[in-house]
Tab-separated table of C-alpha atoms and ligand atoms in Angstrom:
chain	number	residue	atom	x	y	z
A	1	UNK	CA	229.992	21.214	-20.990
A	2	UNK	CA	231.643	20.497	-24.350
A	3	UNK	CA	234.031	17.807	-25.476
A	4	UNK	CA	237.820	17.822	-25.467
A	5	UNK	CA	237.893	18.679	-29.150
A	6	UNK	CA	236.247	22.072	-28.628
A	7	UNK	CA	238.174	25.187	-29.486
A	8	UNK	CA	241.647	23.688	-29.700
A	9	UNK	CA	241.766	24.495	-33.410
A	10	UNK	CA	242.223	28.155	-32.458
A	11	UNK	CA	245.479	27.340	-30.674
A	12	UNK	CA	248.955	26.426	-31.786
A	13	UNK	CA	251.682	24.700	-29.773
A	14	UNK	CA	253.121	27.898	-28.345
A	15	UNK	CA	249.751	29.401	-27.352
A	16	UNK	CA	248.748	26.080	-25.778
A	17	UNK	CA	251.971	26.030	-23.753
A	18	UNK	CA	251.403	29.577	-22.604
A	19	UNK	CA	247.904	28.674	-21.437
A	20	UNK	CA	249.225	25.577	-19.667
A	21	UNK	CA	251.933	27.553	-17.858
A	22	UNK	CA	249.444	30.259	-16.872
A	23	UNK	CA	246.954	27.771	-15.441
A	24	UNK	CA	249.651	25.917	-13.516
A	25	UNK	CA	250.976	29.192	-12.079
A	26	UNK	CA	247.486	30.070	-10.816
A	27	UNK	CA	246.799	26.628	-9.391
A	28	UNK	CA	250.198	26.247	-7.707
A	29	UNK	CA	249.903	29.750	-6.252
A	30	UNK	CA	246.447	29.153	-4.799
A	31	UNK	CA	247.247	25.676	-3.504
A	32	UNK	CA	250.103	27.282	-1.560
A	33	UNK	CA	247.929	30.217	-0.523
A	34	UNK	CA	245.511	27.996	1.367
A	35	UNK	CA	247.993	26.812	4.051
A	36	UNK	CA	249.445	30.320	4.244
A	37	UNK	CA	245.965	31.621	5.003
A	38	UNK	CA	245.286	28.863	7.535
A	39	UNK	CA	248.523	29.722	9.349
A	40	UNK	CA	247.537	33.423	9.429
A	41	UNK	CA	250.391	34.513	7.153
A	42	UNK	CA	247.751	35.863	4.764
A	43	UNK	CA	245.250	38.407	6.041
A	44	UNK	CA	241.592	39.000	5.187
A	45	UNK	CA	239.358	36.580	3.351
A	46	UNK	CA	240.920	34.269	0.768
A	47	UNK	CA	238.755	33.267	-2.199
A	48	UNK	CA	240.413	30.584	-4.324
A	49	UNK	CA	239.672	30.099	-8.009
A	50	UNK	CA	240.973	26.533	-8.279
A	51	UNK	CA	239.025	24.901	-11.115
A	52	UNK	CA	238.283	28.212	-12.834
A	53	UNK	CA	241.812	28.861	-14.183
A	54	UNK	CA	240.770	28.336	-17.797
A	55	UNK	CA	238.769	31.546	-17.862
A	56	UNK	CA	241.514	33.773	-16.461
A	57	UNK	CA	244.117	32.197	-18.747
A	58	UNK	CA	242.004	32.175	-21.916
A	59	UNK	CA	241.097	35.843	-21.499
A	60	UNK	CA	243.997	37.636	-19.830
A	61	UNK	CA	246.856	36.090	-21.817
A	62	UNK	CA	245.460	37.835	-24.909
A	63	UNK	CA	245.462	41.317	-23.394
A	64	UNK	CA	248.206	43.929	-23.587
A	65	UNK	CA	249.379	45.831	-20.519
A	66	UNK	CA	247.441	48.908	-21.602
A	67	UNK	CA	244.208	46.939	-21.865
A	68	UNK	CA	242.354	47.107	-18.587
A	69	UNK	CA	240.971	44.354	-16.383
A	70	UNK	CA	238.596	44.843	-13.476
A	71	UNK	CA	238.358	41.800	-11.252
A	72	UNK	CA	236.202	40.786	-8.315
A	73	UNK	CA	236.822	39.128	-4.940
A	74	UNK	CA	238.192	35.927	-6.571
A	75	UNK	CA	241.062	37.799	-8.139
A	76	UNK	CA	244.383	35.913	-7.872
A	77	UNK	CA	244.016	34.093	-11.184
A	78	UNK	CA	243.013	37.221	-13.082
A	79	UNK	CA	245.935	39.138	-11.569
A	80	UNK	CA	248.552	36.484	-12.341
A	81	UNK	CA	247.266	35.908	-15.869
A	82	UNK	CA	247.296	39.682	-16.489
A	83	UNK	CA	250.993	39.827	-15.603
A	84	UNK	CA	251.020	40.920	-11.965
A	85	UNK	CA	254.291	39.715	-10.419
A	86	UNK	CA	253.686	36.664	-8.228
A	87	UNK	CA	255.982	37.821	-5.422
A	88	UNK	CA	254.391	41.259	-5.276
A	89	UNK	CA	250.913	39.729	-5.357
A	90	UNK	CA	251.682	37.397	-2.468
A	91	UNK	CA	253.382	40.189	-0.506
A	92	UNK	CA	250.178	42.211	-0.932
A	93	UNK	CA	248.045	39.359	0.397
A	94	UNK	CA	250.463	39.054	3.330
A	95	UNK	CA	250.230	42.785	4.065
A	96	UNK	CA	253.925	43.418	3.329
A	97	UNK	CA	255.487	46.596	2.017
A	98	UNK	CA	256.775	44.778	-1.079
A	99	UNK	CA	253.181	44.194	-2.171
A	100	UNK	CA	251.796	45.799	-5.302
A	101	UNK	CA	249.824	48.236	-3.091
A	102	UNK	CA	252.597	48.436	-0.493
A	103	UNK	CA	250.667	45.960	1.661
A	104	UNK	CA	247.797	48.331	2.337
A	105	UNK	CA	245.216	46.745	0.036
A	106	UNK	CA	245.109	43.021	0.653
A	107	UNK	CA	243.289	40.384	-1.313
A	108	UNK	CA	240.213	42.353	-2.303
A	109	UNK	CA	242.066	45.563	-3.190
A	110	UNK	CA	244.935	44.322	-5.316
A	111	UNK	CA	245.784	46.868	-8.008
A	112	UNK	CA	248.705	46.973	-10.447
A	113	UNK	CA	248.308	49.860	-12.871
A	114	UNK	CA	251.507	48.987	-14.777
A	115	UNK	CA	249.871	45.750	-15.941
A	116	UNK	CA	246.409	47.224	-16.492
A	117	UNK	CA	245.043	45.384	-13.473
A	118	UNK	CA	242.650	47.883	-11.969
A	119	UNK	CA	241.802	45.694	-9.407
A	120	UNK	CA	240.104	43.288	-7.195
A	121	UNK	CA	236.795	44.449	-5.692
A	122	UNK	CA	235.084	43.403	-2.470
A	123	UNK	CA	231.702	44.822	-3.463
A	124	UNK	CA	229.922	42.206	-5.543
A	125	UNK	CA	228.925	43.868	-8.842
A	126	UNK	CA	230.712	47.084	-7.872
A	127	UNK	CA	233.338	46.606	-10.569
A	128	UNK	CA	230.786	46.508	-13.420
A	129	UNK	CA	230.161	50.259	-13.735
A	130	UNK	CA	233.888	50.966	-13.290
A	131	UNK	CA	234.510	49.099	-16.523
A	132	UNK	CA	231.940	51.097	-18.463
A	133	UNK	CA	233.161	54.376	-16.964
A	134	UNK	CA	236.728	53.479	-17.787
A	135	UNK	CA	235.928	52.652	-21.416
A	136	UNK	CA	233.783	55.774	-21.764
A	137	UNK	CA	236.605	57.902	-20.341
A	138	UNK	CA	239.025	56.264	-22.771
A	139	UNK	CA	236.819	57.365	-25.637
A	140	UNK	CA	236.369	60.944	-24.341
A	141	UNK	CA	240.127	61.294	-23.843
A	142	UNK	CA	240.820	59.869	-27.294
A	143	UNK	CA	242.955	56.999	-26.041
A	144	UNK	CA	240.324	54.273	-26.618
A	145	UNK	CA	241.142	50.889	-25.223
A	146	UNK	CA	239.474	47.614	-24.437
A	147	UNK	CA	238.196	46.963	-20.929
A	148	UNK	CA	237.406	43.512	-19.536
A	149	UNK	CA	235.427	43.001	-16.361
A	150	UNK	CA	235.113	39.665	-14.570
A	151	UNK	CA	232.062	38.964	-12.480
A	152	UNK	CA	230.201	35.978	-11.069
A	153	UNK	CA	226.696	34.643	-11.553
A	154	UNK	CA	225.887	36.119	-8.134
A	155	UNK	CA	226.879	39.602	-9.286
A	156	UNK	CA	224.455	39.271	-12.193
A	157	UNK	CA	221.653	39.258	-9.585
A	158	UNK	CA	222.583	42.758	-8.395
A	159	UNK	CA	220.533	45.625	-9.793
A	160	UNK	CA	223.669	47.431	-10.890
A	161	UNK	CA	224.278	44.708	-13.467
A	162	UNK	CA	221.177	45.770	-15.408
A	163	UNK	CA	222.015	49.475	-15.074
A	164	UNK	CA	225.533	48.821	-16.305
A	165	UNK	CA	224.460	46.743	-19.305
A	166	UNK	CA	221.997	49.457	-20.230
A	167	UNK	CA	224.622	52.211	-20.286
A	168	UNK	CA	227.248	50.001	-21.916
A	169	UNK	CA	224.813	49.282	-24.735
A	170	UNK	CA	223.644	52.885	-25.053
A	171	UNK	CA	227.216	54.202	-25.250
A	172	UNK	CA	228.490	51.260	-27.336
A	173	UNK	CA	231.658	50.955	-25.283
A	174	UNK	CA	234.352	48.326	-26.018
A	175	UNK	CA	233.773	46.464	-22.764
A	176	UNK	CA	233.804	42.677	-22.537
A	177	UNK	CA	231.764	41.419	-19.590
A	178	UNK	CA	233.173	38.009	-18.645
A	179	UNK	CA	230.865	36.085	-16.333
A	180	UNK	CA	232.389	33.167	-14.452
A	181	UNK	CA	229.229	31.217	-13.804
A	182	UNK	CA	230.205	28.650	-11.166
A	183	UNK	CA	226.575	28.104	-10.156
A	184	UNK	CA	226.960	29.518	-6.653
A	185	UNK	CA	226.849	32.861	-4.891
A	186	UNK	CA	228.569	32.192	-1.580
A	187	UNK	CA	226.632	29.116	-0.358
A	188	UNK	CA	223.484	29.549	-2.461
A	189	UNK	CA	222.929	27.767	-5.767
A	190	UNK	CA	221.759	29.857	-8.692
A	191	UNK	CA	218.440	27.997	-8.794
A	192	UNK	CA	217.540	29.531	-5.405
A	193	UNK	CA	218.015	33.075	-6.812
A	194	UNK	CA	216.339	32.984	-10.170
A	195	UNK	CA	214.549	31.055	-12.900
A	196	UNK	CA	216.984	32.472	-15.459
A	197	UNK	CA	219.601	29.761	-15.716
A	198	UNK	CA	221.877	31.449	-18.248
A	199	UNK	CA	223.370	34.840	-17.424
A	200	UNK	CA	223.785	35.412	-21.174
A	201	UNK	CA	219.971	35.487	-21.458
A	202	UNK	CA	219.998	38.712	-19.450
A	203	UNK	CA	221.875	40.575	-22.190
A	204	UNK	CA	219.239	40.451	-24.944
A	205	UNK	CA	216.856	43.083	-23.486
A	206	UNK	CA	219.740	45.558	-23.594
A	207	UNK	CA	220.747	44.542	-27.135
A	208	UNK	CA	224.135	43.332	-25.937
A	209	UNK	CA	225.700	40.488	-27.932
A	210	UNK	CA	226.245	37.485	-25.687
A	211	UNK	CA	227.387	33.882	-25.708
A	212	UNK	CA	227.622	31.004	-23.243
A	213	UNK	CA	230.627	28.733	-23.440
A	214	UNK	CA	232.460	26.012	-21.569
A	215	UNK	CA	234.776	27.890	-19.249
A	216	UNK	CA	236.606	24.701	-18.298
A	217	UNK	CA	237.806	24.385	-21.887
A	218	UNK	CA	240.567	26.980	-22.019
A	219	UNK	CA	240.900	26.514	-25.766
A	220	UNK	CA	237.243	27.392	-26.228
A	221	UNK	CA	237.569	30.431	-23.970
A	222	UNK	CA	240.629	31.516	-25.957
A	223	UNK	CA	238.882	31.041	-29.306
A	224	UNK	CA	235.680	32.864	-28.448
A	225	UNK	CA	237.399	35.680	-26.579
A	226	UNK	CA	239.850	36.162	-29.453
A	227	UNK	CA	236.949	36.954	-31.790
A	228	UNK	CA	235.310	39.321	-29.336
A	229	UNK	CA	238.605	41.020	-28.538
A	230	UNK	CA	239.161	41.755	-32.225
A	231	UNK	CA	235.783	43.493	-32.333
A	232	UNK	CA	236.442	45.429	-29.138
A	233	UNK	CA	239.879	46.545	-30.389
A	234	UNK	CA	238.097	47.962	-33.424
A	235	UNK	CA	236.038	50.024	-30.996
A	236	UNK	CA	232.938	47.855	-31.089
A	237	UNK	CA	231.073	46.534	-28.084
A	238	UNK	CA	229.882	45.736	-25.554
A	239	UNK	CA	229.895	41.926	-25.372
A	240	UNK	CA	228.977	39.442	-22.677
A	241	UNK	CA	230.688	36.050	-22.419
A	242	UNK	CA	229.276	33.628	-19.913
A	243	UNK	CA	231.837	30.963	-19.031
A	244	UNK	CA	230.365	27.924	-17.293
A	245	UNK	CA	232.829	26.695	-14.725
A	246	UNK	CA	233.229	25.232	-11.259
A	247	UNK	CA	235.060	26.372	-8.194
A	248	UNK	CA	236.586	23.297	-6.637
A	249	UNK	CA	237.148	24.681	-3.175
A	250	UNK	CA	234.840	26.451	-0.771
A	251	UNK	CA	233.626	30.008	-1.234
A	252	UNK	CA	236.527	31.099	0.955
A	253	UNK	CA	239.315	29.287	2.808
A	254	UNK	CA	237.586	27.983	5.912
A	255	UNK	CA	234.195	27.421	4.271
A	256	UNK	CA	233.155	23.972	5.536
A	257	UNK	CA	231.302	23.410	2.257
A	258	UNK	CA	228.627	21.150	3.724
A	259	UNK	CA	226.007	22.804	1.511
A	260	UNK	CA	227.589	21.530	-1.617
A	261	UNK	CA	227.585	17.875	-2.581
A	262	UNK	CA	229.500	18.745	-5.738
A	263	UNK	CA	232.622	19.294	-3.656
A	264	UNK	CA	232.770	15.530	-3.231
A	265	UNK	CA	232.042	14.991	-6.904
A	266	UNK	CA	234.983	13.300	-8.593
A	267	UNK	CA	233.477	13.966	-12.031
A	268	UNK	CA	235.152	17.381	-11.996
A	269	UNK	CA	238.475	15.701	-12.702
A	270	UNK	CA	237.312	14.976	-16.234
A	271	UNK	CA	236.500	18.671	-16.610
A	272	UNK	CA	239.659	20.000	-14.924
A	273	UNK	CA	240.795	22.693	-17.369
A	274	UNK	CA	244.471	21.804	-17.012
A	275	UNK	CA	244.048	18.103	-17.720
A	276	UNK	CA	241.687	18.847	-20.575
A	277	UNK	CA	244.244	21.064	-22.266
A	278	UNK	CA	246.909	18.380	-21.797
A	279	UNK	CA	244.669	15.839	-23.539
A	280	UNK	CA	243.917	18.247	-26.399
A	281	UNK	CA	247.610	19.099	-26.792
A	282	UNK	CA	248.678	15.448	-26.688
A	283	UNK	CA	246.133	14.592	-29.404
A	284	UNK	CA	247.721	17.254	-31.611
A	285	UNK	CA	251.312	16.357	-30.753
A	286	UNK	CA	252.001	19.726	-29.077
A	287	UNK	CA	253.078	18.395	-25.700
A	288	UNK	CA	252.385	15.513	-23.346
A	289	UNK	CA	251.781	14.875	-19.687
A	290	UNK	CA	255.485	15.007	-18.924
A	291	UNK	CA	255.638	18.568	-20.214
A	292	UNK	CA	252.688	19.378	-17.985
A	293	UNK	CA	254.545	17.947	-14.967
A	294	UNK	CA	257.526	20.122	-15.880
A	295	UNK	CA	255.298	23.207	-16.097
A	296	UNK	CA	253.775	22.309	-12.745
A	297	UNK	CA	257.213	21.892	-11.139
A	298	UNK	CA	258.386	25.238	-12.539
A	299	UNK	CA	255.232	26.904	-11.229
A	300	UNK	CA	255.732	25.436	-7.755
A	301	UNK	CA	259.326	26.669	-7.776
A	302	UNK	CA	258.160	30.154	-8.718
A	303	UNK	CA	255.628	30.045	-5.875
A	304	UNK	CA	258.336	29.143	-3.346
A	305	UNK	CA	260.424	32.064	-4.586
A	306	UNK	CA	257.356	34.298	-4.132
A	307	UNK	CA	256.883	32.981	-0.579
A	308	UNK	CA	260.543	33.752	0.198
A	309	UNK	CA	260.245	37.251	-1.290
A	310	UNK	CA	257.010	38.069	0.525
A	311	UNK	CA	258.153	36.618	3.864
A	312	UNK	CA	261.346	38.677	3.753
A	313	UNK	CA	259.445	41.866	2.976
A	314	UNK	CA	258.791	44.030	6.069
A	315	UNK	CA	255.336	45.148	7.156
A	316	UNK	CA	254.599	48.738	6.081
A	317	UNK	CA	255.712	51.631	8.224
A	318	UNK	CA	252.708	52.491	10.463
A	319	UNK	CA	253.113	56.138	9.390
A	320	UNK	CA	252.422	55.247	5.731
A	321	UNK	CA	248.594	55.286	5.799
A	322	UNK	CA	248.636	58.807	7.267
A	323	UNK	CA	251.114	59.949	4.597
A	324	UNK	CA	248.876	58.555	1.868
A	325	UNK	CA	245.656	60.044	3.250
A	326	UNK	CA	244.406	63.038	1.309
A	327	UNK	CA	242.409	65.584	3.256
A	328	UNK	CA	241.209	68.585	1.239
B	1	LIG	C1	227.295	44.218	-2.536
B	1	LIG	C2	227.687	42.918	-1.859
B	1	LIG	N1	226.725	42.084	-1.436
B	1	LIG	C3	227.066	40.924	-0.827
B	1	LIG	C4	228.395	40.613	-0.615
B	1	LIG	C5	228.763	39.288	0.059
B	1	LIG	N2	229.290	38.360	-0.949
B	1	LIG	C6	230.605	38.160	-1.106
B	1	LIG	S1	230.955	37.078	-2.371
B	1	LIG	C7	229.321	36.859	-2.683
B	1	LIG	C8	228.853	35.903	-3.758
B	1	LIG	C9	229.326	36.292	-5.089
B	1	LIG	O1	228.935	35.305	-6.001
B	1	LIG	P1	229.442	35.364	-7.481
B	1	LIG	O2	229.313	36.743	-8.006
B	1	LIG	O3	228.761	34.294	-8.223
B	1	LIG	O4	231.013	35.072	-7.358
B	1	LIG	P2	231.728	33.725	-6.879
B	1	LIG	O5	231.982	33.913	-5.410
B	1	LIG	O6	230.837	32.595	-7.160
B	1	LIG	O7	233.000	33.690	-7.642
B	1	LIG	C10	228.519	37.627	-1.834
B	1	LIG	C11	227.056	37.661	-1.872
B	1	LIG	C12	229.355	41.537	-1.043
B	1	LIG	N3	230.668	41.286	-0.883
B	1	LIG	N4	228.995	42.665	-1.691
B	2	LIG	MG1	229.302	32.327	-8.523
């Protein structure tokens, strides 16, 4: 992991504030999601990304609505950072008709086409070929467009990862593969899966440009992704960015976490992406801790408004799934 000084030179005060606000919105949302899940207000599995907010913020805040993101099972942060409305996201997780998929998708099938969020995915690695297909289709249809796909270190162990990198390289599609390497696939450390420590090392055989960076340094994520995004917008690619990070909660809400000593490790506080950005910003005179508290308070207020919106939204009409079913 790098030092506080990393990457911040790529930011200015307003970008840094935007990143701060985005990370607080994700954290406040997920901290509220946990009790909602435990009280059965939220349905299906809940995978929190607390600790990993720097990756979602550093990447998604740079994308336009017509630039596409494919996410995985740990999707809330990607969705919020890509512009999905917080109330509609929560309503979706609560199975309410005001949700972005009318409450029929739930946490691993959140989609919001209007913000280029083409969705969460429950099949580990299943989103990787979607991204390449989407970028290839964009080229065939003459509309181009950058596609970003988030995946974990566990997904890199699936055979489809190699197949996807191969085709992405062969077709030279403007896809950015963003790996959130948190060192675990469910309850299994990476060292139990492979001798290849760095996911970025898997890109070279396919001639895909790759880099490993500190995913807990949002400024570094922003800086490196900015360069890659410029290339992809010019039609070049693919690229693989491996962001080293840490999930600070269990694999899912309810995971007892006994397999993982790091959960008790207080050292993460020094690497917390939010606090790191605050220190970098304070050193440059952009904002201080008080401004961070204000951003946190605003985020928590927004979350309560989302809870009120989602709770007031009715469950979908039971006839809706039949109406939406296509039978040829
Ligand atoms: C094809 C497939 N195999 C297995 C699973 C079960 N599963 C759910 S999450 C997960 C681990 C994923 O690890 P990683 O890609 O590193 O993401 P992380 O959970 O660490 O964010 C597994 C194996 C699944 N959902 N899909
Ligand atoms: Mg992982």
